[in-house]
CSV table of C-alpha atoms and ligand atoms in Angstrom, one decimal:
chain,number,residue,atom,x,y,z
V,948,MET,CA,123.4,81.5,215.1
V,949,ARG,CA,120.8,82.1,218.0
V,950,ILE,CA,119.2,85.5,218.1
V,951,VAL,CA,118.0,87.2,221.2
V,952,ILE,CA,116.1,90.4,221.5
V,953,ILE,CA,115.5,92.1,224.7
V,954,GLY,CA,111.9,94.1,224.7
V,955,ALA,CA,108.9,93.7,222.6
V,956,GLY,CA,108.1,97.2,221.7
V,957,PRO,CA,107.7,99.0,218.3
V,958,ALA,CA,111.7,98.2,217.9
V,959,GLY,CA,112.0,94.9,219.3
V,960,ILE,CA,109.1,93.4,217.1
V,961,THR,CA,110.5,95.7,214.0
V,962,VAL,CA,113.8,93.9,214.2
V,963,ALA,CA,112.3,90.4,214.6
V,964,GLU,CA,110.0,91.5,211.3
V,965,THR,CA,113.0,92.4,209.2
V,966,ILE,CA,114.7,90.0,209.7
V,967,ARG,CA,111.9,87.4,209.3
V,968,ARG,CA,112.0,88.6,205.9
V,969,PHE,CA,115.2,87.4,204.7
V,970,ASP,CA,115.6,84.6,206.9
V,971,ARG,CA,112.8,82.4,207.9
V,972,SER,CA,114.8,79.9,210.0
V,973,VAL,CA,117.2,81.8,212.0
V,974,PRO,CA,116.0,81.0,216.0
V,975,ILE,CA,114.9,84.3,217.8
V,976,THR,CA,113.9,84.3,221.6
V,977,ILE,CA,112.3,88.0,222.0
V,978,ILE,CA,112.1,88.5,226.3
V,979,SER,CA,109.2,90.9,226.4
V,980,ALA,CA,108.3,92.5,230.2
V,981,GLU,CA,104.5,92.7,228.9
V,982,SER,CA,101.8,90.0,229.2
V,983,PHE,CA,100.3,91.9,225.9
V,984,PRO,CA,101.1,90.8,222.2
V,985,PRO,CA,103.2,93.9,221.2
V,986,TYR,CA,101.2,97.0,221.0
V,987,SER,CA,101.7,100.3,219.6
V,988,PRO,CA,102.0,103.3,222.1
V,989,PRO,CA,100.6,106.3,220.3
V,990,ALA,CA,97.4,104.0,219.8
V,991,MET,CA,96.7,103.5,223.0
V,992,ALA,CA,94.6,106.6,223.9
V,993,ASP,CA,92.8,105.6,221.0
V,994,HIS,CA,91.9,102.5,222.4
V,995,PHE,CA,90.5,103.5,225.2
V,996,LEU,CA,88.4,106.1,223.2
V,997,THR,CA,87.2,103.8,220.8
V,998,GLY,CA,87.8,100.1,222.4
V,999,ARG,CA,89.3,99.1,218.8
V,1000,ASP,CA,92.0,96.7,219.4
V,1001,GLU,CA,93.2,97.3,216.1
V,1002,PRO,CA,95.0,99.8,215.8
V,1003,LEU,CA,97.0,99.1,219.5
V,1004,PHE,CA,98.0,95.6,217.9
V,1005,TRP,CA,99.5,97.0,215.3
V,1006,LYS,CA,101.2,93.6,213.9
V,1007,GLY,CA,98.3,91.4,215.0
V,1008,ARG,CA,97.5,89.0,218.0
V,1009,ASP,CA,99.4,86.3,216.2
V,1010,VAL,CA,102.5,87.7,215.2
V,1011,ALA,CA,104.8,85.8,217.4
V,1012,ASP,CA,103.1,82.8,215.6
V,1013,ARG,CA,103.2,84.0,212.2
V,1014,LEU,CA,107.0,85.1,212.6
V,1015,ALA,CA,107.7,81.9,214.6
V,1016,LEU,CA,109.1,83.7,217.2
V,1017,ASP,CA,110.4,82.2,220.5
V,1018,VAL,CA,108.4,85.1,223.1
V,1019,ARG,CA,109.3,84.6,226.9
V,1020,GLU,CA,106.4,87.1,228.2
V,1021,ALA,CA,105.8,88.7,231.2
V,1022,THR,CA,109.7,88.4,232.5
V,1023,LEU,CA,113.0,90.7,232.3
V,1024,VAL,CA,116.6,90.5,231.6
V,1025,ARG,CA,118.3,91.1,234.6
V,1026,ALA,CA,121.9,90.8,233.4
V,1027,VAL,CA,123.8,90.6,229.9
V,1028,ARG,CA,127.0,88.9,230.2
V,1029,LEU,CA,129.2,89.3,227.2
V,1030,ALA,CA,132.0,87.1,227.8
V,1031,ALA,CA,129.7,84.0,228.2
V,1032,LYS,CA,127.4,85.9,225.3
V,1033,GLU,CA,124.3,85.2,228.1
V,1034,VAL,CA,121.4,86.8,229.5
V,1035,GLU,CA,120.1,85.7,232.5
V,1036,LEU,CA,116.4,86.8,233.7
V,1037,VAL,CA,114.6,87.8,236.5
V,1038,ASP,CA,113.8,84.1,237.2
V,1039,GLY,CA,117.7,82.4,236.6
V,1040,THR,CA,116.8,81.2,233.4
V,1041,VAL,CA,119.8,81.5,231.1
V,1042,LEU,CA,119.5,82.3,227.0
V,1043,ALA,CA,122.8,82.0,225.2
V,1044,TRP,CA,122.9,83.9,222.0
V,1045,ASP,CA,125.6,84.3,219.3
V,1046,ARG,CA,123.7,88.0,218.5
V,1047,LEU,CA,122.1,90.4,220.9
V,1048,VAL,CA,119.6,93.2,220.2
V,1049,ILE,CA,118.9,95.7,222.9
V,1050,ALA,CA,115.3,97.0,222.2
V,1051,SER,CA,114.5,97.7,226.0
V,1052,GLY,CA,113.0,101.1,225.4
V,1053,SER,CA,112.6,103.8,228.3
V,1054,GLY,CA,110.5,104.1,231.4
V,1055,LEU,CA,109.2,106.8,233.3
V,1056,TYR,CA,111.7,109.2,234.6
V,1057,ALA,CA,110.0,111.3,237.7
V,1058,PRO,CA,112.5,113.0,239.3
V,1059,LEU,CA,110.1,114.3,241.8
V,1060,GLU,CA,110.4,113.7,245.9
V,1061,GLY,CA,107.6,111.0,247.1
V,1062,ASN,CA,108.0,109.3,243.1
V,1063,ASP,CA,108.2,105.7,244.8
V,1064,LEU,CA,104.2,106.7,246.9
V,1065,PRO,CA,101.9,103.4,246.1
V,1066,GLY,CA,99.4,105.1,243.9
V,1067,ILE,CA,101.1,107.2,241.0
V,1068,HIS,CA,99.7,106.7,237.6
V,1069,ASP,CA,101.5,107.0,234.3
V,1070,PHE,CA,100.7,105.9,230.9
V,1071,LYS,CA,104.0,104.5,230.0
V,1072,SER,CA,102.5,101.0,229.2
V,1073,LEU,CA,99.6,99.0,228.6
V,1074,ARG,CA,99.3,97.8,232.1
V,1075,ALA,CA,100.4,100.8,233.7
V,1076,ALA,CA,97.0,102.9,231.1
V,1077,ARG,CA,94.9,100.5,232.4
V,1078,ALA,CA,95.2,100.3,235.5
V,1079,LEU,CA,94.5,104.2,235.1
V,1080,LEU,CA,91.6,103.7,232.9
V,1081,GLY,CA,90.2,100.7,235.4
V,1082,ARG,CA,89.8,103.3,237.9
V,1083,VAL,CA,87.9,105.8,235.4
V,1084,ARG,CA,85.7,103.8,234.4
V,1085,ALA,CA,84.7,102.5,237.9
V,1086,GLY,CA,83.8,105.7,238.7
V,1087,GLU,CA,86.3,106.5,241.1
V,1088,VAL,CA,88.3,109.3,239.1
V,1089,ARG,CA,86.4,112.3,238.8
V,1090,THR,CA,89.2,114.9,239.1
V,1091,ALA,CA,92.8,114.1,238.1
V,1092,LEU,CA,96.7,116.1,238.5
V,1093,ILE,CA,98.9,115.9,236.1
V,1094,VAL,CA,102.2,116.1,236.6
V,1095,GLY,CA,103.9,117.7,232.8
V,1096,ALA,CA,102.7,119.5,229.9
V,1097,GLY,CA,104.2,117.4,227.2
V,1098,PHE,CA,103.5,115.2,224.8
V,1099,ILE,CA,102.4,112.7,227.1
V,1100,GLY,CA,101.0,114.7,229.4
V,1101,MET,CA,99.2,116.7,226.8
V,1102,GLU,CA,97.4,113.6,225.3
V,1103,ILE,CA,96.7,111.6,229.0
V,1104,ALA,CA,95.0,114.9,229.7
V,1105,LEU,CA,92.8,115.2,226.5
V,1106,LEU,CA,91.8,111.5,227.1
V,1107,LEU,CA,90.7,112.1,230.6
V,1108,ALA,CA,88.9,115.5,229.2
V,1109,ASP,CA,86.9,113.1,226.7
V,1110,LEU,CA,86.1,110.8,229.0
V,1111,GLY,CA,84.4,113.5,231.4
V,1112,VAL,CA,87.2,113.9,234.0
V,1113,GLN,CA,88.2,116.9,235.4
V,1114,VAL,CA,91.9,117.6,234.6
V,1115,THR,CA,94.9,120.0,235.9
V,1116,ILE,CA,98.1,119.9,234.8
V,1117,VAL,CA,100.9,121.7,236.8
V,1118,GLU,CA,103.7,122.5,234.5
V,1119,LEU,CA,106.9,123.9,235.4
V,1120,GLN,CA,107.6,125.8,232.3
V,1121,ASP,CA,106.0,128.9,231.0
V,1122,ARG,CA,104.2,127.0,228.1
V,1123,VAL,CA,103.1,123.4,227.0
V,1124,ILE,CA,105.6,120.8,225.5
V,1125,PRO,CA,107.9,123.3,226.0
V,1126,ARG,CA,111.0,120.8,224.4
V,1127,MET,CA,109.0,120.6,221.3
V,1128,LEU,CA,107.0,124.0,220.7
V,1129,ASP,CA,107.7,127.6,220.7
V,1130,VAL,CA,105.9,130.4,222.7
V,1131,GLU,CA,103.3,131.3,219.8
V,1132,THR,CA,102.3,128.0,218.8
V,1133,ALA,CA,102.2,126.7,222.5
V,1134,ALA,CA,100.1,129.4,223.2
V,1135,ILE,CA,97.4,128.1,220.3
V,1136,VAL,CA,97.6,124.6,221.8
V,1137,ALA,CA,97.1,125.9,225.2
V,1138,ARG,CA,93.9,127.8,224.2
V,1139,GLN,CA,92.4,124.8,222.5
V,1140,ALA,CA,93.0,122.6,225.7
V,1141,ARG,CA,91.7,124.7,228.0
V,1142,SER,CA,88.5,125.1,225.5
V,1143,ARG,CA,88.2,121.3,226.0
V,1144,GLY,CA,88.2,121.9,229.7
V,1145,VAL,CA,91.7,121.0,230.5
V,1146,GLU,CA,93.5,123.5,233.5
V,1147,LEU,CA,96.7,124.5,232.6
V,1148,ARG,CA,99.0,126.1,235.8
V,1149,LEU,CA,102.0,126.8,233.3
V,1150,GLY,CA,104.9,128.0,235.0
V,1151,THR,CA,104.3,126.1,238.4
V,1152,GLU,CA,106.8,123.8,239.9
V,1153,ALA,CA,105.9,120.5,241.5
V,1154,LYS,CA,108.3,119.9,244.2
V,1155,ALA,CA,106.7,116.4,245.4
V,1156,PHE,CA,104.0,113.6,245.7
V,1157,ILE,CA,103.1,113.6,249.2
V,1158,GLY,CA,101.3,111.2,251.6
V,1159,SER,CA,102.1,108.5,254.1
V,1160,THR,CA,101.0,105.4,252.8
V,1161,ALA,CA,100.2,106.3,249.1
V,1162,VAL,CA,100.1,109.9,247.0
V,1163,ASP,CA,97.2,112.1,248.2
V,1164,GLY,CA,98.4,115.2,247.2
V,1165,VAL,CA,101.1,117.6,245.1
V,1166,LEU,CA,103.3,119.4,247.1
V,1167,LEU,CA,103.9,122.9,245.0
V,1168,ALA,CA,107.5,124.9,245.1
V,1169,ASP,CA,105.3,128.0,246.5
V,1170,GLY,CA,104.0,125.8,249.7
V,1171,ASP,CA,100.5,125.1,248.4
V,1172,ALA,CA,99.5,121.0,248.0
V,1173,LEU,CA,97.1,120.3,245.4
V,1174,THR,CA,94.9,117.3,245.4
V,1175,ALA,CA,93.0,115.2,243.3
V,1176,ASP,CA,91.2,111.3,242.9
V,1177,ALA,CA,94.2,110.3,240.7
V,1178,TYR,CA,97.7,111.5,240.2
V,1179,ILE,CA,99.4,110.9,236.6
V,1180,ALA,CA,103.2,111.7,236.3
V,1181,ALA,CA,104.4,112.3,232.8
V,1182,THR,CA,107.5,114.2,233.7
V,1183,GLY,CA,109.8,112.5,231.2
V,1184,VAL,CA,111.3,109.1,229.6
V,1185,ARG,CA,114.7,107.8,230.6
V,1186,PRO,CA,116.1,104.7,228.8
V,1187,HIS,CA,115.9,101.5,230.4
V,1188,THR,CA,119.7,100.3,230.5
V,1189,GLU,CA,119.8,99.7,234.4
V,1190,PHE,CA,120.2,95.8,233.5
V,1191,LEU,CA,123.4,96.7,231.8
V,1192,GLN,CA,125.1,98.0,234.5
V,1193,GLY,CA,128.9,96.2,234.9
V,1194,SER,CA,128.2,94.5,231.6
V,1195,GLY,CA,130.6,96.7,230.4
V,1196,ILE,CA,128.2,97.8,227.4
V,1197,GLU,CA,129.0,101.8,227.0
V,1198,THR,CA,126.1,104.0,228.0
V,1199,ALA,CA,125.2,107.7,228.4
V,1200,TRP,CA,122.2,108.6,229.2
V,1201,GLY,CA,121.2,106.2,226.3
V,1202,LEU,CA,123.3,103.3,224.9
V,1203,ARG,CA,126.0,104.5,222.5
V,1204,VAL,CA,125.8,103.4,218.9
V,1205,ASP,CA,127.8,103.6,215.7
V,1206,ASP,CA,126.6,104.8,212.4
V,1207,HIS,CA,124.9,100.8,212.1
V,1208,LEU,CA,123.5,100.8,215.4
V,1209,ARG,CA,126.1,98.6,217.0
V,1210,THR,CA,126.2,99.3,220.7
V,1211,SER,CA,130.3,99.1,221.9
V,1212,ALA,CA,130.3,95.1,222.2
V,1213,ALA,CA,130.7,93.0,219.8
V,1214,ASP,CA,127.8,91.2,218.4
V,1215,VAL,CA,125.3,93.5,220.2
V,1216,TRP,CA,123.0,95.8,218.3
V,1217,ALA,CA,120.2,98.5,219.8
V,1218,ALA,CA,117.3,100.2,218.3
V,1219,GLY,CA,114.5,102.7,219.9
V,1220,ASP,CA,113.7,104.6,222.9
V,1221,VAL,CA,117.0,103.2,224.9
V,1222,VAL,CA,119.5,104.7,221.9
V,1223,GLU,CA,121.0,107.4,222.1
V,1224,ALA,CA,121.5,107.8,218.2
V,1225,PRO,CA,122.7,110.9,215.9
V,1226,ASP,CA,120.8,113.5,215.2
V,1227,ARG,CA,120.1,113.2,211.0
V,1228,LEU,CA,120.9,117.1,211.2
V,1229,THR,CA,123.3,118.0,213.7
V,1230,GLY,CA,125.1,114.9,213.9
V,1231,GLU,CA,124.7,114.6,217.9
V,1232,PRO,CA,124.1,111.8,219.6
V,1233,TYR,CA,120.7,112.1,221.5
V,1234,VAL,CA,117.4,110.1,222.5
V,1235,HIS,CA,114.5,110.9,220.0
V,1236,ALA,CA,112.4,108.7,221.7
V,1237,ILE,CA,109.6,108.5,219.4
V,1238,PHE,CA,107.9,105.4,217.4
V,1239,PRO,CA,109.4,106.4,213.8
V,1240,ASN,CA,112.9,106.3,215.3
V,1241,ALA,CA,112.3,103.0,216.7
V,1242,VAL,CA,110.7,101.5,213.8
V,1243,SER,CA,113.1,103.1,211.7
V,1244,GLN,CA,116.3,102.0,213.8
V,1245,ALA,CA,114.8,98.8,213.9
V,1246,GLU,CA,114.6,97.8,210.4
V,1247,VAL,CA,118.2,99.0,210.1
V,1248,VAL,CA,119.2,96.5,212.8
V,1249,GLY,CA,117.1,93.9,211.3
V,1250,ARG,CA,118.9,94.6,207.8
V,1251,ASN,CA,122.7,93.9,209.5
V,1252,LEU,CA,121.7,91.2,211.1
V,1253,VAL,CA,120.8,89.3,207.8
V,1254,GLY,CA,124.5,90.9,206.6
V,1255,LEU,CA,122.6,93.4,204.6
V,1256,ASP,CA,125.5,96.2,205.3
V,1257,THR,CA,122.6,99.3,206.4
V,1258,VAL,CA,124.1,102.4,207.7
V,1259,TYR,CA,121.2,104.9,210.0
V,1260,PRO,CA,120.5,107.7,208.4
V,1261,GLY,CA,120.2,109.2,211.9
V,1262,ALA,CA,117.4,110.1,214.5
V,1263,GLU,CA,114.6,112.9,214.4
V,1264,SER,CA,112.8,115.5,216.4
V,1265,MET,CA,108.6,114.8,215.3
V,1266,ASN,CA,105.7,115.0,216.8
V,1267,SER,CA,102.1,115.6,216.6
V,1268,LEU,CA,98.9,115.8,218.8
V,1269,LYS,CA,96.4,113.6,218.0
V,1270,HIS,CA,93.3,114.6,220.1
V,1271,LEU,CA,93.7,118.0,220.7
V,1272,GLY,CA,90.8,118.6,217.9
V,1273,LEU,CA,93.1,121.3,216.1
V,1274,PRO,CA,96.2,119.8,214.0
V,1275,VAL,CA,99.7,120.6,215.1
V,1276,MET,CA,103.5,119.7,213.8
V,1277,ALA,CA,106.7,120.3,215.6
V,1278,VAL,CA,109.6,118.2,213.7
V,1279,GLY,CA,113.1,119.3,214.1
V,1280,ALA,CA,114.8,122.5,215.3
V,1281,PRO,CA,112.9,125.3,217.3
V,1282,SER,CA,114.6,127.8,215.7
V,1283,GLY,CA,117.8,128.8,212.8
V,1284,ASP,CA,119.4,130.9,211.6
V,1285,GLU,CA,116.2,132.8,210.1
V,1286,GLU,CA,112.8,132.1,210.6
V,1287,PHE,CA,109.8,132.4,207.7
V,1288,ARG,CA,106.3,132.6,209.4
V,1289,TRP,CA,102.8,132.7,208.3
V,1290,ARG,CA,99.8,133.1,210.8
V,1291,SER,CA,96.0,133.7,210.4
V,1292,GLY,CA,94.2,133.1,213.5
V,1293,ASP,CA,94.8,130.3,214.8
V,1294,VAL,CA,96.7,128.0,211.8
V,1295,VAL,CA,100.3,129.5,211.8
V,1296,ARG,CA,103.4,127.8,210.3
V,1297,LYS,CA,106.7,128.7,211.2
V,1298,VAL,CA,110.0,127.2,209.1
V,1299,PHE,CA,113.6,127.8,210.5
V,1300,VAL,CA,116.3,127.9,208.0
V,1301,SER,CA,120.0,127.5,208.8
V,1302,ASP,CA,122.5,127.9,206.0
V,1303,GLY,CA,119.8,127.8,203.0
V,1304,ARG,CA,118.1,124.6,204.6
V,1305,ILE,CA,115.3,123.6,206.6
V,1306,VAL,CA,116.4,122.8,210.1
V,1307,GLY,CA,112.8,122.8,211.4
V,1308,PHE,CA,108.9,123.6,211.3
V,1309,ARG,CA,105.7,124.3,213.7
V,1310,LEU,CA,102.8,124.0,211.7
V,1311,ALA,CA,99.2,124.2,213.9
V,1312,GLY,CA,95.3,124.2,212.5
V,1313,ASP,CA,96.7,123.4,209.0
V,1314,ILE,CA,99.5,120.6,208.4
V,1315,ARG,CA,98.9,119.9,205.3
V,1316,ALA,CA,102.2,121.6,204.3
V,1317,GLY,CA,104.2,118.7,206.8
V,1318,GLY,CA,104.7,116.6,204.0
V,1319,VAL,CA,106.9,118.4,201.8
V,1320,LEU,CA,108.8,120.4,204.4
V,1321,HIS,CA,110.1,117.4,206.1
V,1322,SER,CA,110.9,115.9,202.5
V,1323,LEU,CA,112.5,119.5,202.4
V,1324,MET,CA,114.3,119.2,205.7
V,1325,VAL,CA,115.4,115.4,205.3
V,1326,SER,CA,116.4,115.7,202.0
V,1327,GLY,CA,119.0,118.8,203.3
V,1328,ARG,CA,118.4,120.3,199.8
V,1329,SER,CA,119.3,123.9,199.4
V,1330,LEU,CA,116.1,126.2,198.8
V,1331,ARG,CA,118.0,128.2,196.1
V,1332,GLY,CA,116.2,131.2,196.3
V,1333,PHE,CA,112.9,129.8,197.5
V,1334,ALA,CA,113.4,130.1,200.6
V,1335,HIS,CA,111.1,133.2,201.1
V,1336,ARG,CA,108.2,131.0,199.7
V,1337,LEU,CA,108.3,129.3,202.8
V,1338,ALA,CA,106.4,131.9,204.4
V,1339,ASP,CA,103.2,131.5,201.8
V,1340,PRO,CA,100.3,129.8,203.2
V,1341,GLY,CA,99.9,127.4,200.4
V,1342,PHE,CA,103.3,126.2,200.1
V,1343,GLY,CA,103.8,123.3,200.4
V,1344,ILE,CA,100.1,122.1,199.6
V,1345,GLY,CA,99.2,122.9,196.0
V,1346,GLU,CA,100.5,120.3,193.6
V,1347,VAL,CA,102.1,123.5,191.6
V,1348,VAL,CA,104.3,124.7,194.2
V,1349,GLY,CA,105.1,121.1,195.0
V,1350,ARG,CA,106.0,120.8,191.3
V,1351,ALA,CA,108.5,123.8,191.2
V,1352,ILE,CA,110.5,123.3,194.4
V,1353,PHE,CA,111.1,119.4,193.2
V,1354,ALA,CA,111.9,120.3,189.6
R,2824,FAD,C1,101.1,107.4,225.8
R,2824,FAD,C2,102.2,107.5,225.1
R,2824,FAD,C3,101.8,108.2,223.6
R,2824,FAD,C4,102.9,108.4,222.7
R,2824,FAD,N1,102.7,108.9,221.3
R,2824,FAD,C5,103.6,108.9,220.3
R,2824,FAD,C6,103.6,109.6,219.2
R,2824,FAD,O1,102.2,110.4,219.0
R,2824,FAD,N2,104.5,109.7,218.2
R,2824,FAD,C7,105.2,109.0,218.2
R,2824,FAD,O2,106.3,109.4,217.3
R,2824,FAD,N3,105.6,108.5,219.4
R,2824,FAD,C8,104.7,108.3,220.5
R,2824,FAD,N4,105.1,107.5,221.9
R,2824,FAD,C9,106.5,107.3,222.3
R,2824,FAD,C10,106.8,105.7,221.4
R,2824,FAD,O3,105.8,105.3,221.8
R,2824,FAD,C11,108.3,105.1,221.6
R,2824,FAD,O4,108.7,105.5,221.1
R,2824,FAD,C12,108.2,103.7,221.5
R,2824,FAD,O5,107.2,102.8,221.9
R,2824,FAD,C13,109.5,103.1,221.5
R,2824,FAD,O6,109.4,101.6,221.2
R,2824,FAD,P1,110.6,100.8,221.6
R,2824,FAD,O7,110.7,99.3,221.6
R,2824,FAD,O8,112.3,101.8,221.7
R,2824,FAD,O9,110.6,101.0,223.4
R,2824,FAD,P2,109.3,100.8,224.6
R,2824,FAD,O10,107.7,101.3,223.7
R,2824,FAD,O11,109.5,100.9,225.4
R,2824,FAD,O12,109.4,99.2,224.4
R,2824,FAD,C14,110.5,98.7,225.1
R,2824,FAD,C15,109.9,97.3,225.8
R,2824,FAD,O13,111.0,96.6,226.3
R,2824,FAD,C16,110.6,96.2,227.4
R,2824,FAD,N5,111.5,96.3,228.9
R,2824,FAD,C17,112.6,97.1,229.4
R,2824,FAD,N6,113.3,97.0,229.8
R,2824,FAD,C18,113.7,95.0,229.3
R,2824,FAD,C19,114.7,94.5,230.0
R,2824,FAD,N7,115.3,94.3,230.9
R,2824,FAD,N8,113.9,92.7,230.0
R,2824,FAD,C20,112.9,92.4,228.5
R,2824,FAD,N9,111.7,93.3,228.5
R,2824,FAD,C21,112.6,95.1,228.9
R,2824,FAD,C22,109.9,97.6,228.1
R,2824,FAD,O14,108.7,97.4,229.4
R,2824,FAD,C23,108.5,97.6,226.9
R,2824,FAD,O15,108.0,96.7,226.7
R,2824,FAD,C24,104.5,107.3,222.7
R,2824,FAD,C25,104.6,107.2,223.9
R,2824,FAD,C26,103.5,106.6,224.5
R,2824,FAD,C27,104.4,106.4,226.4
């Protein structure tokens, strides 16, 4: 049997590692678009701040040798042929498979005019991030303009601010991280970011990147144009499914999968940002493009490939900001039938409850309760008269409270 994995991101390499835990001999080929060993995108900002390699190359630089993988680096799959059980690479190489894993992740989604102008940076790969940081280090970037104040946009802004760059972010919505944060938590995050020197232009629509041969400005909907030394698109991500067009594998926004993470095609599996997996709480298919989902999906695929029948429990929506200087955590739904809230200064806790169960929470300033709240949420445990205690400042932090809940 031959296994081919498309993509060597967190999902692809974890599929390979999981298979190897059970099977040392099955031939595994990984096709990697990158010319680096597998890396962890969430560790990129830290890597650029500290120069340390270790959390970035999270499986070790020698992972391919250690796991006996045939890695095809710096190339892409351009077509998948189901009937012949083959993939074709961009250089025309054809590889046969018995089992195929699609772990091609996501790329930048920038639905703005002028998005193909040379000079627009993004942070969706180590190569792209290096290109930006190379310019910063060369002293070419004193000012930067970021379009989009989602988690990735904020992370880039804080990194660049730490490196002495004057950063402006333009965000269409009236708050930062609008898909994950409520108005109150977002306001705390915005104040903290501003105190770190980041200029936020909220409720401001960027219409287009402009320039004749390369980008030299961003045109706003009100007709103003903003300029900077560097322009960065952080407007969202989109699953990499373009090479599957015409293959017969069912895609929507992402790849459609069943509860074992099988695609619509026999012997073809998928994991990570490319997948539209059922949400753990709602059961609705959704692309929750975060690292823990990529890894847990990959483990499920790896186990299924070695014959251990494993059901995927569902994807979660979860994120935290690492470089804000104030811990922030956003998990699950942004609202519920009831809200339990506690606030003191910039420390805020909001827990959303529906049908007697936690469906989401937002923490800022103190995230120590995150573990207990998350466990309660994913267990689907009924709060049985505990709900009012969710607003206690000590709830989920003290051992006593923890013991009481789980008793
Ligand atoms: C800057 C940044 C910060 C982040 N911070 C966090 C965080 O704090 N917490 C968190 O949970 N998540 C975070 N994420 C998201 C997290 O990195 C992703 O969810 C995770 O990387 C998904 O892994 P993946 O393997 O599915 O996809 P990817 O990491 O996108 O890897 C897929 C790989 O497949 C390659 N590929 C694509 N098409 C093809 C093809 N046709 N042939 C061959 N290869 C192909 C891609 O180039 C890529 O190398 C962050 C992401 C970024 C960019």
